[in-house]
Amino acid sequence: MSLHNIAEIAAIALFGVGLTLLMMSRNLVKKVIAFDMTDSAVFLFLAAKGYISGRRAPIIENGVQSMEAYINPIPAGLVLTGIVVSVACSAVMLSLCLRLYRRYHTLDLDEITALARKEED
Amino acid sequence: MSLALWQSIPLACVLLPLGSAALTAFLPGRWARRWCLLALALITGLSAVFVLRIWSFGRSYTYPMGHYPAPWGNELRAGPLEAAAGLVFALVMLLSMLGGLGWLDRHIAEEKHALYCALMLLLCASLQAQVYTNDLFTAYVFIEIMTLAAAVLIAVRSSGPALLAATRYMIMNLIASALFLLGVILLYDLTGHLLMEPIHIKVQELAASGAYHLPLTVVVAVMASGLAIKSALFPFHTWVPGAYGTSTPASAAVLSGLVSKGYIFLLLKVFHRVIGLETIAQTGIGDVLLFFGLAGMICGSVAALSQCDLRRMLAWSSVAQIGYIFAGLGLGTEAGLSAAVVHMLAHAACKSLLFISAGGLYTGESGDTDFSRLSGAALSAPLAGAGFTIGALSIIGLPFLGGFTSKLALAQAAAAIGGPGGWAVLICLILSTLLNVLYFFRALLILWKRGETAPGHPPLTHRTASGLAVTALSLLNFAIGVLAVPLLQLVRSGLGLLD
């Protein structure tokens, strides 16, 4: 028996690992990594959905213009857009981590919460 | 099909703030503020013209971007519903910005004002895009732009609690974005489309044939939970008090009044236009939303009752109000949906009024909002006090104010359904309204307490602007209350009931 949707299975497993880490970890940088993992999982899933086995990348070669020769190019375009969005999110998140670290000298979310509450009172 | 010039207004409403955002980032603070207000005023004006035009046009239309035909090009779609939402969102944003200018000077360094204005304009662009877009992936991209802009609007005060609130906001929203994107991809995989109408046709075929029932349920579940997390539906509301409670009044007004509404509007489009109400009913997701909406109505109000800080009380009240909207969505009938839309618009108007007028009541140098120091604050700032009172009465649901219209519509929708669901909504509506009365009257009694006068804050700049904003937002609340019948008619025709 051969698995033909192994990429999708890997993507969902990766998504699960990322989501668990995002919820469980108290370290902010780990949370950023976890978020990148979930996004990568979604992109892998999308790319896998656009792939049609036995066909080539959608770049016209040797004048072959038949639609049957190439894979679906739209998911690739969507993944590209998604990656840009994901990079922007990571950048904002990391800059927030940096400023929190400069202020509280820790990356532990629970410790920061306790310190911030003390500061507010 | 040739398009009239006015039919390009939705595109202008998205492109104008996007372009202005890029421009204002490089202007000096003073000019950036002026340009931002001018652009928002222009968008409001254009939206008003658009509402009138679409009212006489009487139906919705699709606008092919770059004139590429349907399956290839990106599309906008505009009708009465979108036009009304676009107008209210633009107007509330303009007035929130205008009313928050005074505290902006105190909370944010002058050299950062340009960036603040750029973020506001980005937020405006993404709101308008979510209202008008007809493409799910475009909606995803603008969701992300809105999330990033909103997170920075929370963090911009750069106090420790504000940074923490922004981080919490980002973490919750990033999970939600991933879920929504997963839903979009699954739907693309099932139907082969990203535009809303072709997806709708395919989904109806699938639902009729009974195939792919489980994947469709998963799609609805992940999209609904993604957008519910982003709009702070009850069990996912943990970031709300911090985010609304620590940010500057203009940010708080825009975040509570508009940002959550943009996501809900998108969810409504997904329910109504992409999946279809009958298919949603088959998946049972509506009942889940109804349950959490009702839980939010009660728990948010109870938590608001126990707050000893004015801003946090308003934040918890937002959690309850979001519950009302989701209860309307969860009813799953078109009457429920139109009640949800009207409540969305009414809440956008009254919660921004509350946050902006509360800004006039803060005491002390940095804006203290602890109830113990607010007694008599409304007497020293009568206009802000009056605005706050009108907003509070509107949320409670006094006749001739916005809140009354939407609560009545929700009650009617629930009564029309009957059964345990309808009764549960009616009972929760009454309970939650009683709780609203309790916590808002406690606040009003403290604010208008005679004899003592609060220390007051050193006079803010831009007093005329904030007075104007409070007056205009109060009038908007009255307008939504008085024009209830045409507004409901507009919303229903937008939802396709009258066509």
Coordinates of C-alpha atoms in Angstrom, one line a residue:
Chain A
M1 CA 0.0 0.0 0.0
S2 CA 1.4 3.4 -0.9
L3 CA 0.4 6.6 0.8
H4 CA -0.4 9.3 -1.7
N5 CA -1.3 12.0 0.8
I6 CA 1.8 11.8 3.0
A7 CA 2.4 15.6 2.6
E8 CA -1.1 16.4 4.0
I9 CA -0.5 14.0 6.9
A10 CA 2.8 15.6 7.7
A11 CA 1.2 19.1 7.4
I12 CA -1.5 18.3 9.9
A13 CA 1.0 16.6 12.3
L14 CA 3.2 19.8 12.1
F15 CA 0.1 22.0 12.7
G16 CA -0.7 20.0 15.8
V17 CA 2.8 20.2 17.2
G18 CA 2.9 24.0 16.5
L19 CA -0.5 24.6 18.0
T20 CA 0.4 22.6 21.2
L21 CA 3.7 24.4 21.6
L22 CA 1.9 27.8 21.1
M23 CA -0.6 27.0 23.8
M24 CA 1.7 25.2 26.3
S25 CA 5.0 27.0 26.1
R26 CA 5.5 30.0 28.4
N27 CA 8.6 31.2 26.6
L28 CA 7.7 34.0 24.1
V29 CA 10.4 33.1 21.5
K30 CA 9.2 29.5 21.6
K31 CA 5.7 30.8 20.9
V32 CA 7.0 32.7 17.9
I33 CA 8.7 29.6 16.6
A34 CA 5.5 27.6 17.2
F35 CA 3.5 30.1 15.3
D36 CA 5.9 29.9 12.4
M37 CA 5.5 26.1 12.5
T38 CA 1.7 26.3 12.3
D39 CA 2.0 28.7 9.4
S40 CA 4.5 26.5 7.6
A41 CA 2.2 23.5 8.1
V42 CA -0.7 25.4 6.5
F43 CA 1.5 26.4 3.6
L44 CA 2.7 22.8 3.1
F45 CA -0.9 21.7 3.1
L46 CA -1.7 24.3 0.5
A47 CA 1.3 23.4 -1.7
A48 CA 0.4 19.7 -1.4
K49 CA -3.1 20.5 -2.6
G50 CA -1.8 22.2 -5.7
Y51 CA 0.5 19.4 -6.7
I52 CA -0.6 16.9 -9.3
S53 CA 1.8 13.9 -9.4
G54 CA 3.7 13.4 -12.6
R55 CA 3.3 17.0 -13.8
R56 CA 5.9 19.8 -14.0
A57 CA 6.2 23.3 -12.5
P58 CA 4.0 25.8 -14.3
I59 CA 6.8 27.4 -16.4
I60 CA 6.4 27.0 -20.1
E61 CA 9.3 24.9 -21.5
N62 CA 10.0 23.8 -25.1
G63 CA 6.7 25.5 -26.2
V64 CA 4.5 23.0 -24.4
Q65 CA 1.3 24.9 -23.7
S66 CA -1.1 22.1 -22.8
M67 CA -2.8 22.5 -19.4
E68 CA -2.3 18.8 -18.8
A69 CA 1.5 19.2 -18.5
Y70 CA 1.7 21.5 -15.5
I71 CA 0.5 21.6 -11.9
N72 CA -2.0 24.1 -10.5
P73 CA 0.0 27.4 -10.1
I74 CA -2.6 29.2 -7.9
P75 CA -1.7 27.5 -4.6
A76 CA 2.0 28.5 -5.2
G77 CA 0.9 32.1 -5.6
L78 CA -1.2 31.9 -2.4
V79 CA 1.7 30.3 -0.5
L80 CA 4.0 33.1 -1.6
T81 CA 1.5 35.7 -0.3
G82 CA 1.0 33.7 2.9
I83 CA 4.7 33.6 3.5
V84 CA 5.0 37.4 3.2
V85 CA 2.1 37.8 5.7
S86 CA 3.7 35.3 8.1
V87 CA 7.1 37.1 8.0
A88 CA 5.4 40.4 8.8
C89 CA 3.6 38.8 11.8
S90 CA 6.8 37.2 13.1
A91 CA 8.6 40.5 12.8
V92 CA 6.0 42.4 14.8
M93 CA 5.8 39.6 17.4
L94 CA 9.6 39.5 17.7
S95 CA 9.8 43.3 18.2
L96 CA 7.2 43.0 20.9
C97 CA 9.3 40.2 22.6
L98 CA 12.4 42.5 22.4
R99 CA 10.7 45.4 24.1
L100 CA 9.2 43.2 26.8
Y101 CA 12.6 41.7 27.4
R102 CA 14.2 45.1 27.7
R103 CA 11.6 46.1 30.2
Y104 CA 11.3 43.0 32.4
H105 CA 14.5 41.1 31.6
T106 CA 12.7 37.8 31.1
L107 CA 10.8 36.0 28.2
D108 CA 8.6 34.0 30.5
L109 CA 5.0 35.1 29.9
D110 CA 3.8 34.3 33.4
E111 CA 6.6 36.2 35.0
I112 CA 6.0 39.2 32.8
T113 CA 2.3 39.1 33.7
A114 CA 3.1 39.1 37.4
L115 CA 5.6 41.9 37.0
A116 CA 3.2 44.0 34.9
R117 CA 0.4 43.5 37.4
K118 CA 2.8 44.7 40.2
E119 CA 3.7 47.7 38.0
E120 CA 0.0 48.6 37.5
D121 CA -0.8 48.7 41.2
Chain B
M1 CA -21.3 45.4 -18.5
S2 CA -20.2 49.0 -18.2
L3 CA -19.9 50.5 -14.8
A4 CA -21.0 53.9 -13.7
L5 CA -18.4 56.1 -11.9
W6 CA -20.1 55.8 -8.5
Q7 CA -19.7 52.0 -8.7
S8 CA -16.0 52.5 -8.2
I9 CA -16.5 54.1 -4.8
P10 CA -15.8 50.8 -2.9
L11 CA -12.4 50.5 -4.6
A12 CA -11.7 54.1 -3.7
C13 CA -12.6 53.4 -0.1
V14 CA -9.9 50.7 0.0
L15 CA -7.2 52.3 -2.1
L16 CA -7.5 55.9 -0.6
P17 CA -6.6 54.9 3.0
L18 CA -3.9 52.4 1.7
G19 CA -2.2 55.1 -0.3
S20 CA -2.6 57.7 2.5
A21 CA -1.1 55.3 5.0
A22 CA 2.0 55.0 3.0
L23 CA 2.1 58.8 2.6
T24 CA 1.4 59.8 6.2
A25 CA 4.2 57.6 7.6
F26 CA 6.7 60.1 6.1
L27 CA 4.9 63.4 7.0
P28 CA 5.6 65.4 10.1
G29 CA 3.1 64.7 13.0
R30 CA 0.9 67.8 12.5
W31 CA 0.4 67.2 8.8
A32 CA 0.0 63.5 9.2
R33 CA -2.9 64.1 11.6
R34 CA -4.5 66.5 9.2
W35 CA -4.1 64.2 6.2
C36 CA -5.4 61.2 8.2
L37 CA -8.5 63.1 9.3
L38 CA -9.0 64.5 5.8
A39 CA -8.7 61.0 4.2
L40 CA -11.1 59.5 6.8
A41 CA -13.6 62.4 6.1
L42 CA -13.3 61.8 2.4
I43 CA -14.0 58.1 2.8
T44 CA -17.0 58.9 5.0
G45 CA -18.3 61.3 2.4
L46 CA -17.8 58.9 -0.4
S47 CA -19.5 56.1 1.6
A48 CA -22.5 58.4 2.3
V49 CA -22.8 59.1 -1.5
F50 CA -22.5 55.4 -2.1
V51 CA -25.3 54.5 0.3
L52 CA -27.7 57.0 -1.4
R53 CA -26.7 55.7 -4.9
I54 CA -27.1 52.0 -4.0
W55 CA -30.4 52.8 -2.2
S56 CA -31.8 54.1 -5.5
F57 CA -30.0 51.4 -7.5
G58 CA -31.7 48.8 -5.3
R59 CA -29.5 45.8 -5.7
S60 CA -26.0 44.6 -5.3
Y61 CA -23.3 44.3 -8.1
T62 CA -19.9 42.8 -8.5
Y63 CA -16.9 45.0 -9.5
P64 CA -14.2 43.1 -11.4
M65 CA -10.8 44.4 -10.4
G66 CA -8.8 45.4 -13.5
H67 CA -11.8 44.3 -15.6
Y68 CA -10.7 40.6 -15.6
P69 CA -13.7 38.4 -15.8
A70 CA -14.9 36.2 -12.9
P71 CA -12.9 33.1 -12.5
W72 CA -9.6 34.8 -13.2
G73 CA -9.8 38.2 -11.6
N74 CA -10.3 39.5 -8.1
E75 CA -13.7 41.0 -7.3
L76 CA -15.4 43.4 -5.0
R77 CA -19.1 43.1 -4.3
A78 CA -21.2 45.9 -2.9
G79 CA -24.9 46.1 -2.0
P80 CA -27.0 47.9 0.5
L81 CA -25.7 45.9 3.5
E82 CA -22.0 46.5 2.6
A83 CA -22.7 50.2 1.9
A84 CA -24.3 50.7 5.3
A85 CA -21.5 48.9 7.1
G86 CA -18.9 50.8 5.2
L87 CA -20.5 54.1 6.0
V88 CA -20.8 53.4 9.7
F89 CA -17.3 52.0 10.0
A90 CA -15.8 55.0 8.2
L91 CA -17.8 57.6 10.2
V92 CA -17.1 55.9 13.6
M93 CA -13.4 55.7 12.8
L94 CA -13.2 59.4 11.8
L95 CA -15.0 60.5 15.0
S96 CA -12.9 58.2 17.2
M97 CA -9.7 59.6 15.8
L98 CA -11.1 63.2 16.2
G99 CA -12.2 62.5 19.8
G100 CA -9.0 60.8 20.8
L101 CA -6.6 63.6 19.6
G102 CA -6.3 65.1 23.0
W103 CA -5.1 62.0 24.8
L104 CA -3.0 61.1 21.8
D105 CA -0.8 64.2 22.5
R106 CA -0.3 63.0 26.1
H107 CA 0.1 59.3 25.5
I108 CA 2.2 59.2 22.4
A109 CA 5.4 61.2 21.6
E110 CA 4.9 63.8 18.9
E111 CA 7.4 62.1 16.5
K112 CA 5.3 58.9 16.5
H113 CA 2.0 60.6 15.6
A114 CA 2.7 60.1 11.9
L115 CA 3.1 56.3 12.4
Y116 CA -0.1 56.2 14.5
C117 CA -2.0 57.9 11.7
A118 CA -0.6 55.5 9.2
L119 CA -1.8 52.5 11.3
M120 CA -5.2 54.0 11.7
L121 CA -5.5 54.4 7.9
L122 CA -4.3 50.8 7.4
L123 CA -7.0 49.7 9.8
C124 CA -9.5 51.7 7.8
A125 CA -8.4 50.2 4.5
S126 CA -8.6 46.6 5.8
L127 CA -12.0 47.2 7.4
Q128 CA -13.3 48.6 4.1
A129 CA -11.7 45.7 2.2
Q130 CA -13.3 43.1 4.5
V131 CA -16.6 44.7 4.0
Y132 CA -16.4 44.8 0.2
T133 CA -14.2 41.9 -0.9
N134 CA -15.7 39.0 -2.7
D135 CA -12.6 36.8 -2.5
L136 CA -11.7 34.7 0.5
F137 CA -8.0 34.9 0.2
T138 CA -8.1 38.7 -0.2
A139 CA -10.1 38.7 3.0
Y140 CA -7.4 36.6 4.7
V141 CA -4.7 39.1 3.7
F142 CA -6.7 42.1 5.0
I143 CA -7.5 40.2 8.2
E144 CA -3.8 39.9 8.8
I145 CA -3.2 43.6 8.0
M146 CA -5.9 44.5 10.5
T147 CA -4.5 42.2 13.2
L148 CA -1.0 43.7 12.8
A149 CA -2.3 47.3 12.8
A150 CA -4.5 46.6 15.8
A151 CA -1.7 45.0 17.8
V152 CA 0.6 48.0 17.2
L153 CA -2.2 50.4 18.1
I154 CA -2.4 48.6 21.5
A155 CA 1.3 48.6 22.0
V156 CA 1.9 52.2 20.9
R157 CA 1.7 53.6 24.4
S158 CA 4.8 51.5 25.2
S159 CA 3.9 51.0 28.9
G160 CA 4.6 47.5 30.2
P161 CA 1.0 46.5 30.5
A162 CA 0.2 47.8 27.0
L163 CA 3.1 45.8 25.5
L164 CA 1.9 42.7 27.4
A165 CA -1.7 43.2 26.2
A166 CA -0.5 43.5 22.6
T167 CA 1.6 40.3 22.9
R168 CA -1.4 38.4 24.3
Y169 CA -3.6 39.9 21.5
M170 CA -1.0 38.7 18.8
I171 CA -0.8 35.2 20.2
M172 CA -4.5 34.6 20.2
N173 CA -4.9 36.3 16.8
L174 CA -2.1 34.3 15.2
I175 CA -3.8 31.0 16.2
A176 CA -7.0 32.4 14.8
S177 CA -5.4 33.4 11.5
A178 CA -3.9 30.0 11.0
L179 CA -7.3 28.4 11.6
F180 CA -9.1 30.7 9.2
L181 CA -6.4 30.2 6.4
L182 CA -6.8 26.4 6.9
G183 CA -10.5 26.8 6.4
V184 CA -10.0 28.8 3.2
I185 CA -7.6 26.2 1.8
L186 CA -9.9 23.3 2.6
L187 CA -12.7 25.1 0.9
Y188 CA -10.5 25.8 -2.1
D189 CA -9.6 22.2 -2.2
L190 CA -13.3 21.1 -2.0
T191 CA -14.6 23.6 -4.6
G192 CA -11.7 24.8 -6.6
H193 CA -12.6 28.5 -6.2
L194 CA -11.7 31.4 -4.0
L195 CA -14.5 33.8 -5.1
M196 CA -17.6 33.7 -3.0
E197 CA -20.3 33.0 -5.6
P198 CA -18.7 30.1 -7.4
I199 CA -17.9 28.5 -4.0
H200 CA -21.5 29.0 -2.9
I201 CA -22.8 27.2 -6.0
K202 CA -20.4 24.2 -5.5
V203 CA -21.1 24.0 -1.8
Q204 CA -24.8 23.8 -2.5
E205 CA -24.2 21.0 -5.0
L206 CA -22.1 19.2 -2.4
A207 CA -24.7 19.7 0.3
A208 CA -27.5 18.5 -2.0
S209 CA -25.6 15.4 -2.9
G210 CA -24.7 14.7 0.7
A211 CA -21.0 14.1 -0.2
Y212 CA -18.2 15.7 1.9
H213 CA -20.4 16.4 4.8
L214 CA -17.6 16.0 7.4
P215 CA -15.1 18.2 5.5
L216 CA -17.7 20.9 5.1
T217 CA -18.4 20.8 8.8
V218 CA -14.7 21.1 9.5
V219 CA -14.4 24.0 7.1
V220 CA -17.3 25.9 8.9
A221 CA -15.9 25.0 12.3
V222 CA -12.3 26.2 11.7
M223 CA -13.5 29.4 9.9
A224 CA -16.1 30.2 12.5
S225 CA -13.7 29.5 15.4
G226 CA -10.9 31.6 13.8
L227 CA -13.1 34.6 13.3
A228 CA -14.7 34.1 16.7
I229 CA -11.4 34.2 18.5
K230 CA -10.5 37.3 16.6
S231 CA -13.7 39.1 17.5
A232 CA -13.4 37.9 21.2
L233 CA -16.4 35.6 21.5
F234 CA -16.8 34.6 25.1
P235 CA -14.3 31.7 25.9
F236 CA -11.7 33.5 23.8
H237 CA -12.1 36.9 25.3
T238 CA -9.1 36.8 27.7
W239 CA -7.1 39.4 25.8
V240 CA -9.9 42.0 25.8
P241 CA -9.7 43.7 29.2
G242 CA -6.0 44.2 28.9
A243 CA -6.2 45.4 25.3
Y244 CA -9.0 47.8 25.7
G245 CA -8.1 48.8 29.2
T246 CA -4.5 49.9 28.6
S247 CA -4.7 51.6 25.2
T248 CA -5.2 55.3 24.5
P249 CA -8.9 56.3 24.0
A250 CA -8.8 56.5 20.2
S251 CA -7.3 53.0 20.0
A252 CA -9.7 51.6 22.5
A253 CA -12.7 53.1 20.7
V254 CA -11.6 51.8 17.3
L255 CA -10.6 48.3 18.7
S256 CA -13.8 47.7 20.5
G257 CA -16.1 49.5 18.1
L258 CA -14.7 48.5 14.8
V259 CA -12.0 45.8 14.7
S260 CA -14.1 43.0 16.1
K261 CA -17.0 44.1 13.9
G262 CA -14.9 43.7 10.7
Y263 CA -14.3 40.0 11.6
I264 CA -17.9 39.5 12.4
F265 CA -19.0 41.1 9.2
L266 CA -16.7 38.7 7.3
L267 CA -18.1 35.7 9.3
L268 CA -21.6 36.8 8.3
K269 CA -20.6 36.9 4.6
V270 CA -19.1 33.4 5.0
F271 CA -22.3 32.1 6.6
H272 CA -24.7 33.9 4.3
R273 CA -23.0 34.1 1.0
V274 CA -20.3 31.4 0.9
I275 CA -21.7 28.4 2.8
G276 CA -25.4 29.3 2.9
L277 CA -27.6 29.2 6.0
E278 CA -29.2 25.8 5.3
T279 CA -25.8 24.1 5.1
I280 CA -24.7 25.9 8.3
A281 CA -27.8 24.6 10.0
Q282 CA -26.9 21.0 8.9
T283 CA -23.4 21.3 10.5
G284 CA -24.8 22.5 13.8
I285 CA -22.1 25.1 14.2
G286 CA -24.8 27.8 14.7
D287 CA -26.0 26.1 17.9
V288 CA -22.4 26.2 19.2
L289 CA -22.1 29.9 18.4
L290 CA -25.5 30.5 20.0
F291 CA -24.5 28.8 23.2
F292 CA -21.2 30.7 23.6
G293 CA -22.9 33.9 22.6
L294 CA -25.5 33.4 25.4
A295 CA -22.7 32.5 27.8
G296 CA -20.8 35.6 26.9
M297 CA -23.9 37.8 27.3
I298 CA -24.2 36.7 31.0
C299 CA -20.6 36.2 32.0
G300 CA -19.4 39.5 30.4
S301 CA -22.1 41.4 32.2
V302 CA -21.3 39.7 35.5
A303 CA -17.6 40.4 35.1
A304 CA -18.4 44.0 34.2
L305 CA -20.3 44.4 37.4
S306 CA -17.3 43.4 39.5
Q307 CA -14.8 45.8 37.9
C308 CA -13.5 48.8 39.8
D309 CA -12.0 50.5 36.8
L310 CA -14.1 52.4 34.2
R311 CA -12.2 51.3 31.1
R312 CA -12.1 47.6 32.2
M313 CA -15.9 47.7 32.9
L314 CA -16.4 49.0 29.3
A315 CA -14.1 46.2 28.0
W316 CA -16.1 43.5 29.8
S317 CA -19.3 45.1 28.5
S318 CA -17.9 44.6 25.0
V319 CA -17.5 40.9 25.7
A320 CA -21.2 40.8 26.5
Q321 CA -22.2 42.8 23.5
I322 CA -20.2 40.5 21.2
G323 CA -22.2 37.7 22.7
Y324 CA -25.5 39.4 21.5
I325 CA -24.1 39.6 18.0
F326 CA -23.1 35.9 18.0
A327 CA -26.4 34.9 19.5
G328 CA -28.1 36.6 16.5
L329 CA -25.8 34.8 14.1
G330 CA -26.3 31.5 15.9
L331 CA -30.1 31.7 15.5
G332 CA -29.4 30.9 11.9
T333 CA -32.5 32.6 10.5
E334 CA -32.3 35.7 8.3
A335 CA -34.2 37.7 11.0
G336 CA -31.4 36.6 13.4
L337 CA -28.7 37.7 11.0
S338 CA -30.3 41.1 10.4
A339 CA -30.6 41.6 14.2
A340 CA -26.9 40.7 14.4
V341 CA -26.0 43.3 11.7
V342 CA -28.1 46.0 13.4
H343 CA -26.6 45.3 16.8
M344 CA -23.1 45.3 15.2
L345 CA -23.7 48.8 13.8
A346 CA -25.4 50.1 17.0
H347 CA -22.6 48.7 19.2
A348 CA -20.0 50.3 16.9
A349 CA -21.6 53.7 17.5
C350 CA -22.3 53.4 21.2
K351 CA -19.1 51.7 22.4
S352 CA -16.9 54.2 20.6
L353 CA -19.0 57.0 22.1
L354 CA -18.4 55.5 25.6
F355 CA -14.7 55.1 25.2
I356 CA -14.2 58.6 23.7
S357 CA -16.4 60.3 26.2
A358 CA -14.8 58.3 29.0
G359 CA -11.6 59.9 27.8
G360 CA -13.0 63.3 28.8
L361 CA -13.7 62.0 32.3
Y362 CA -10.3 60.5 33.2
T363 CA -8.5 62.1 36.1
G364 CA -4.9 62.8 36.9
E365 CA -1.9 63.4 34.6
S366 CA -1.8 60.0 33.0
G367 CA -5.6 59.3 32.9
D368 CA -6.7 57.4 36.0
T369 CA -10.0 55.5 35.6
D370 CA -10.4 53.9 39.0
F371 CA -14.0 54.5 40.2
S372 CA -12.7 55.6 43.6
R373 CA -11.3 58.8 42.0
L374 CA -14.0 59.4 39.5
S375 CA -16.8 60.7 41.8
G376 CA -18.3 63.8 40.4
A377 CA -16.1 63.6 37.2
A378 CA -19.1 64.2 34.9
L379 CA -19.9 67.4 36.7
S380 CA -16.5 68.9 35.9
A381 CA -16.8 67.8 32.3
P382 CA -20.5 68.0 31.5
L383 CA -20.3 67.3 27.7
A384 CA -18.2 64.1 28.2
G385 CA -20.6 63.1 31.0
A386 CA -23.6 63.6 28.8
G387 CA -22.0 61.6 26.0
F388 CA -21.2 58.8 28.4
T389 CA -24.7 58.8 29.7
I390 CA -26.2 58.6 26.2
G391 CA -23.9 55.7 25.3
A392 CA -24.7 53.9 28.5
L393 CA -28.5 54.3 28.0
S394 CA -28.0 53.2 24.4
I395 CA -26.3 49.9 25.5
I396 CA -29.0 49.4 28.1
G397 CA -31.5 49.7 25.3
L398 CA -33.6 52.8 26.0
P399 CA -36.1 53.6 23.2
F400 CA -34.9 56.1 20.5
L401 CA -31.3 55.0 20.9
G402 CA -29.4 52.5 18.8
G403 CA -29.2 49.7 21.4
F404 CA -33.0 49.5 21.6
T405 CA -33.4 48.9 17.9
S406 CA -31.1 46.0 17.9
K407 CA -32.2 44.4 21.1
L408 CA -35.8 44.6 19.9
A409 CA -34.8 43.0 16.6
L410 CA -33.0 40.2 18.4
A411 CA -35.9 39.6 20.7
Q412 CA -38.3 39.4 17.7
A413 CA -36.0 37.0 15.9
A414 CA -35.8 34.8 19.0
A415 CA -39.5 34.9 19.5
A416 CA -40.1 33.9 15.9
I417 CA -38.0 30.8 16.3
G418 CA -39.6 29.8 19.6
G419 CA -38.5 26.5 21.1
P420 CA -35.8 26.1 23.7
G421 CA -33.3 28.1 21.7
G422 CA -35.6 31.1 21.3
W423 CA -36.6 31.0 24.9
A424 CA -33.0 30.8 26.0
V425 CA -32.2 33.9 24.0
L426 CA -35.1 35.8 25.4
I427 CA -34.2 34.9 29.0
C428 CA -30.5 35.7 28.6
L429 CA -31.5 39.0 26.9
I430 CA -33.6 40.1 29.8
L431 CA -31.0 38.9 32.4
S432 CA -28.2 40.6 30.6
T433 CA -30.1 43.9 30.2
L434 CA -30.8 43.9 33.9
L435 CA -27.1 43.4 34.6
N436 CA -26.4 46.2 32.1
V437 CA -28.7 48.5 34.0
L438 CA -27.0 47.6 37.3
Y439 CA -23.4 48.2 36.2
F440 CA -24.0 51.3 34.1
F441 CA -26.2 52.9 36.7
R442 CA -23.5 52.3 39.3
A443 CA -21.0 54.1 37.0
L444 CA -23.4 56.9 36.3
L445 CA -24.2 57.5 39.9
I446 CA -20.5 57.7 40.7
L447 CA -19.8 60.0 37.8
W448 CA -22.7 62.4 38.5
K449 CA -22.2 62.4 42.3
R450 CA -22.9 65.9 43.6
G451 CA -20.9 67.6 46.3
E452 CA -17.5 66.0 45.5
T453 CA -15.5 67.1 42.5
A454 CA -12.9 64.8 41.0
P455 CA -9.5 66.4 40.7
G456 CA -9.9 66.5 36.9
H457 CA -7.0 66.3 34.5
P458 CA -4.9 69.1 33.2
P459 CA -6.7 70.6 30.3
L460 CA -6.2 68.6 27.1
T461 CA -5.5 69.9 23.7
H462 CA -8.0 69.6 20.8
R463 CA -11.0 70.3 23.1
T464 CA -13.2 71.5 20.2
A465 CA -12.4 68.4 18.2
S466 CA -13.3 66.0 21.0
G467 CA -16.5 68.0 21.9
L468 CA -17.5 67.7 18.2
A469 CA -16.8 64.0 18.2
V470 CA -18.8 63.3 21.3
T471 CA -21.7 65.3 20.0
A472 CA -21.6 63.7 16.5
L473 CA -21.4 60.1 18.0
S474 CA -24.3 60.9 20.3
L475 CA -26.3 62.1 17.3
L476 CA -25.3 58.9 15.4
N477 CA -26.7 56.8 18.3
F478 CA -30.0 58.8 18.1
A479 CA -30.0 58.4 14.4
I480 CA -29.7 54.6 14.6
G481 CA -32.5 54.5 17.1
V482 CA -34.9 56.9 15.3
L483 CA -34.2 55.5 11.8
A484 CA -34.6 52.0 13.0
V485 CA -37.2 51.0 10.4
P486 CA -35.4 52.1 7.3
L487 CA -32.1 50.7 8.7
L488 CA -33.7 47.3 9.2
Q489 CA -35.2 47.5 5.8
L490 CA -31.8 48.3 4.3
V491 CA -30.2 45.4 6.1
R492 CA -32.9 43.0 5.1
S493 CA -32.8 44.0 1.5
G494 CA -29.0 43.7 1.7
L495 CA -29.4 40.1 3.0
G496 CA -31.6 39.4 0.1
L497 CA -34.9 39.2 1.9
L498 CA -36.7 41.7 -0.2
D499 CA -35.3 40.9 -3.6

